[in-house]
Amino acid sequence: MSKKIKALVACGSGIVTSTIVQEEIKKIATENNLNVEVSKATIAEVESKQDDYDVIFTTSNYRNKLNTPHLSVFGLVSGINKEKNVKDIQSLLLELSQ
């Protein structure tokens, strides 16, 4: 198995849409035999928590500069461009697993 990737999923409340995305990311990780630990947070917590994670996924627009790789994953929630979002997540996780 690949090296462990620590992922943070953030949404407005840190509960609803982040839970949906958390499960989708776990599924993508399993399908690609990747070791991904997924935690949840609110959008407001992203900046202060970023250094503890390898990648950050947000369900809403996040425009602040981050040192940690970031990907907006609203498509997993809305269904709009979901396939592209899944491919982007897969590519990013595979890259980070090296």
mmCIF file of C-alpha atoms in Angstrom:
data_model
loop_
_atom_site.group_PDB
_atom_site.id
_atom_site.type_symbol
_atom_site.label_atom_id
_atom_site.label_comp_id
_atom_site.label_asym_id
_atom_site.label_seq_id
_atom_site.Cartn_x
_atom_site.Cartn_y
_atom_site.Cartn_z
ATOM 1 C CA MET A 1 0.000 0.000 0.000
ATOM 2 C CA SER A 2 1.077 3.582 -0.624
ATOM 3 C CA LYS A 3 2.213 6.079 1.966
ATOM 4 C CA LYS A 4 -0.494 7.518 4.217
ATOM 5 C CA ILE A 5 -2.099 10.740 2.963
ATOM 6 C CA LYS A 6 -3.759 13.030 5.475
ATOM 7 C CA ALA A 7 -6.696 14.830 3.856
ATOM 8 C CA LEU A 8 -8.893 17.584 5.268
ATOM 9 C CA VAL A 9 -12.405 18.135 3.923
ATOM 10 C CA ALA A 10 -13.947 21.490 4.776
ATOM 11 C CA CYS A 11 -17.425 22.917 4.334
ATOM 12 C CA GLY A 12 -19.385 25.752 5.904
ATOM 13 C CA SER A 13 -20.439 23.880 9.036
ATOM 14 C CA GLY A 14 -17.925 21.029 8.968
ATOM 15 C CA ILE A 15 -20.785 18.541 9.105
ATOM 16 C CA VAL A 16 -23.117 18.022 6.152
ATOM 17 C CA THR A 17 -21.405 18.382 2.782
ATOM 18 C CA SER A 18 -18.011 17.515 4.235
ATOM 19 C CA THR A 19 -19.451 14.163 5.357
ATOM 20 C CA ILE A 20 -20.675 13.447 1.813
ATOM 21 C CA VAL A 21 -17.264 14.347 0.377
ATOM 22 C CA GLN A 22 -15.414 12.435 3.088
ATOM 23 C CA GLU A 23 -17.216 9.237 2.079
ATOM 24 C CA GLU A 24 -16.580 9.857 -1.633
ATOM 25 C CA ILE A 25 -12.863 10.412 -1.023
ATOM 26 C CA LYS A 26 -12.654 7.228 1.054
ATOM 27 C CA LYS A 27 -14.300 5.367 -1.827
ATOM 28 C CA ILE A 28 -11.862 6.838 -4.376
ATOM 29 C CA ALA A 29 -8.939 5.936 -2.107
ATOM 30 C CA THR A 30 -10.133 2.358 -1.660
ATOM 31 C CA GLU A 31 -10.702 1.897 -5.401
ATOM 32 C CA ASN A 32 -7.128 3.063 -6.037
ATOM 33 C CA ASN A 33 -5.551 1.136 -3.153
ATOM 34 C CA LEU A 34 -4.489 4.374 -1.463
ATOM 35 C CA ASN A 35 -4.040 4.900 2.252
ATOM 36 C CA VAL A 36 -5.977 8.114 2.952
ATOM 37 C CA GLU A 37 -7.034 9.375 6.369
ATOM 38 C CA VAL A 38 -9.834 11.920 5.976
ATOM 39 C CA SER A 39 -10.800 14.494 8.619
ATOM 40 C CA LYS A 40 -13.450 17.214 8.523
ATOM 41 C CA ALA A 41 -13.436 20.896 9.463
ATOM 42 C CA THR A 42 -15.184 24.173 8.778
ATOM 43 C CA ILE A 43 -13.991 26.526 6.053
ATOM 44 C CA ALA A 44 -12.944 28.962 8.790
ATOM 45 C CA GLU A 45 -10.532 26.370 10.216
ATOM 46 C CA VAL A 46 -8.710 25.589 6.954
ATOM 47 C CA GLU A 47 -5.948 28.164 7.219
ATOM 48 C CA SER A 48 -5.024 27.257 10.787
ATOM 49 C CA LYS A 49 -5.141 23.481 10.164
ATOM 50 C CA GLN A 50 -3.491 23.311 6.741
ATOM 51 C CA ASP A 51 -0.005 22.432 7.973
ATOM 52 C CA ASP A 52 -1.326 19.237 9.581
ATOM 53 C CA TYR A 53 -2.545 17.835 6.229
ATOM 54 C CA ASP A 54 -1.161 16.748 2.863
ATOM 55 C CA VAL A 55 -4.180 17.972 0.909
ATOM 56 C CA ILE A 56 -7.285 20.075 1.515
ATOM 57 C CA PHE A 57 -10.629 19.569 -0.220
ATOM 58 C CA THR A 58 -13.325 22.248 0.091
ATOM 59 C CA THR A 59 -16.992 22.076 -0.833
ATOM 60 C CA SER A 60 -17.280 25.823 -1.392
ATOM 61 C CA ASN A 61 -15.089 28.441 -3.017
ATOM 62 C CA TYR A 62 -11.965 29.016 -0.992
ATOM 63 C CA ARG A 63 -9.814 31.786 -2.354
ATOM 64 C CA ASN A 64 -7.241 32.322 0.399
ATOM 65 C CA LYS A 65 -3.681 31.323 -0.403
ATOM 66 C CA LEU A 66 -2.657 27.974 1.072
ATOM 67 C CA ASN A 67 0.700 26.239 1.392
ATOM 68 C CA THR A 68 -1.032 22.851 1.190
ATOM 69 C CA PRO A 69 -2.413 21.474 -2.109
ATOM 70 C CA HIS A 70 -6.102 22.397 -2.403
ATOM 71 C CA LEU A 71 -8.958 21.255 -4.596
ATOM 72 C CA SER A 72 -12.558 22.447 -4.694
ATOM 73 C CA VAL A 73 -14.831 19.394 -4.771
ATOM 74 C CA PHE A 74 -18.312 20.896 -4.976
ATOM 75 C CA GLY A 75 -19.035 18.586 -7.906
ATOM 76 C CA LEU A 76 -19.157 15.613 -5.539
ATOM 77 C CA VAL A 77 -22.049 17.283 -3.745
ATOM 78 C CA SER A 78 -23.897 18.918 -6.651
ATOM 79 C CA GLY A 79 -23.283 16.249 -9.272
ATOM 80 C CA ILE A 80 -22.158 18.954 -11.717
ATOM 81 C CA ASN A 81 -18.896 17.847 -13.349
ATOM 82 C CA LYS A 82 -18.695 15.034 -10.796
ATOM 83 C CA GLU A 83 -16.703 12.742 -13.106
ATOM 84 C CA LYS A 84 -14.067 15.445 -13.635
ATOM 85 C CA ASN A 85 -13.939 16.090 -9.901
ATOM 86 C CA VAL A 86 -13.415 12.377 -9.204
ATOM 87 C CA LYS A 87 -10.602 12.206 -11.792
ATOM 88 C CA ASP A 88 -8.952 15.330 -10.335
ATOM 89 C CA ILE A 89 -9.130 13.889 -6.805
ATOM 90 C CA GLN A 90 -7.771 10.558 -7.998
ATOM 91 C CA SER A 91 -4.857 12.228 -9.815
ATOM 92 C CA LEU A 92 -3.986 14.415 -6.844
ATOM 93 C CA LEU A 93 -4.101 11.527 -4.370
ATOM 94 C CA LEU A 94 -2.017 9.324 -6.647
ATOM 95 C CA GLU A 95 0.559 12.108 -6.982
ATOM 96 C CA LEU A 96 0.693 12.617 -3.205
ATOM 97 C CA SER A 97 1.058 8.885 -2.581
ATOM 98 C CA GLN A 98 4.450 8.744 -4.345
#
